[in-house]
Amino acid sequence: PWKTPVVRRGLGRGRRGAWWSIALLVAVLITLASGLVQATGMVRRVGPLGMMQIHVGSAVLAATLAVAHYVRHPVRPRSADLGRRTLLRSAALGAFAGVLWVGWERAVAVASWPGAERRFTGSHERGSGDPAAMPVTQWLADRIPEVPAAWAITVGGRARGEAELSSMPWDEVSATLDCTSGWYSHQRWRGIRLDRLVDVGRASSIEVRSMTGYTRRFPARDAERLWLAFDLGDAPLSPGHGYPARLVAPGRRGFWWVKWVEAVEPSDVPWWLQLPFPIR
């Protein structure tokens, strides 16, 4: 009877389900392992991939597999799912995970691994005070653009060249760039505060656009806490760090620090009307 079409289809679904479960388990294990290794700071890369890229990528894969599995095999919620026993099991699992994490953090500190000096965001220090040692990273598909010799930045609909921008009052600001790829660097930046550069008027937000098309929108009220920087340390920005200008946004993660800025425009669009993380 095991050779009948119905049984064969059942066996086929069972094998596919088993492989699906194995793939999900592997993705979860890679997520956990890469996160722990990232926390030590001992291994930064595996081949072409950074440890944080592996961690995030495997986590996204695990979540995708879990959602796809539920869609293929939906299970209706039951009253027993909220029972006392289930809640106690969940609490015990959460407590175990917390104890395991605290123990791992203690082990990293006792072993004096580089991860013991991580920032509260989990990022490792890289090249603070030394711009040449600060990593060069791009967001997803961004590439370092070719900048014309006679460059200009459009501000409020008007192009402003290098000479005009150089004649405006500049500030020096010390700020920490904390990148989502798992590193941070504290540097000195020099440039123009946005409230001196652009008249926000009654605008709701300020849109900052890169030569690559990458765009972030900020609340207009934050203009006095944002800078368009041209110098890093004691020298102009390098191409990899955003020449001719990049945004300095203290207190925000690195993907807000738009590089290769070509336009700064007031906008009536609310700042929050954008993806939490840009897709390009």
Coordinates of C-alpha atoms in Angstrom, one line a residue, residues 153-160 198 263-266:
I153 CA 25.4 71.1 -3.9
T154 CA 21.8 72.1 -4.4
V155 CA 20.4 73.8 -1.3
G156 CA 16.8 74.9 -1.3
G157 CA 16.7 74.7 -5.1
R158 CA 19.9 76.7 -5.7
A159 CA 23.3 75.3 -6.6
R160 CA 26.1 76.3 -4.2
V198 CA 19.0 75.9 4.5
A263 CA 21.2 68.1 -2.4
V264 CA 19.7 69.4 0.8
E265 CA 16.1 70.4 0.4
P266 CA 13.3 71.4 2.8

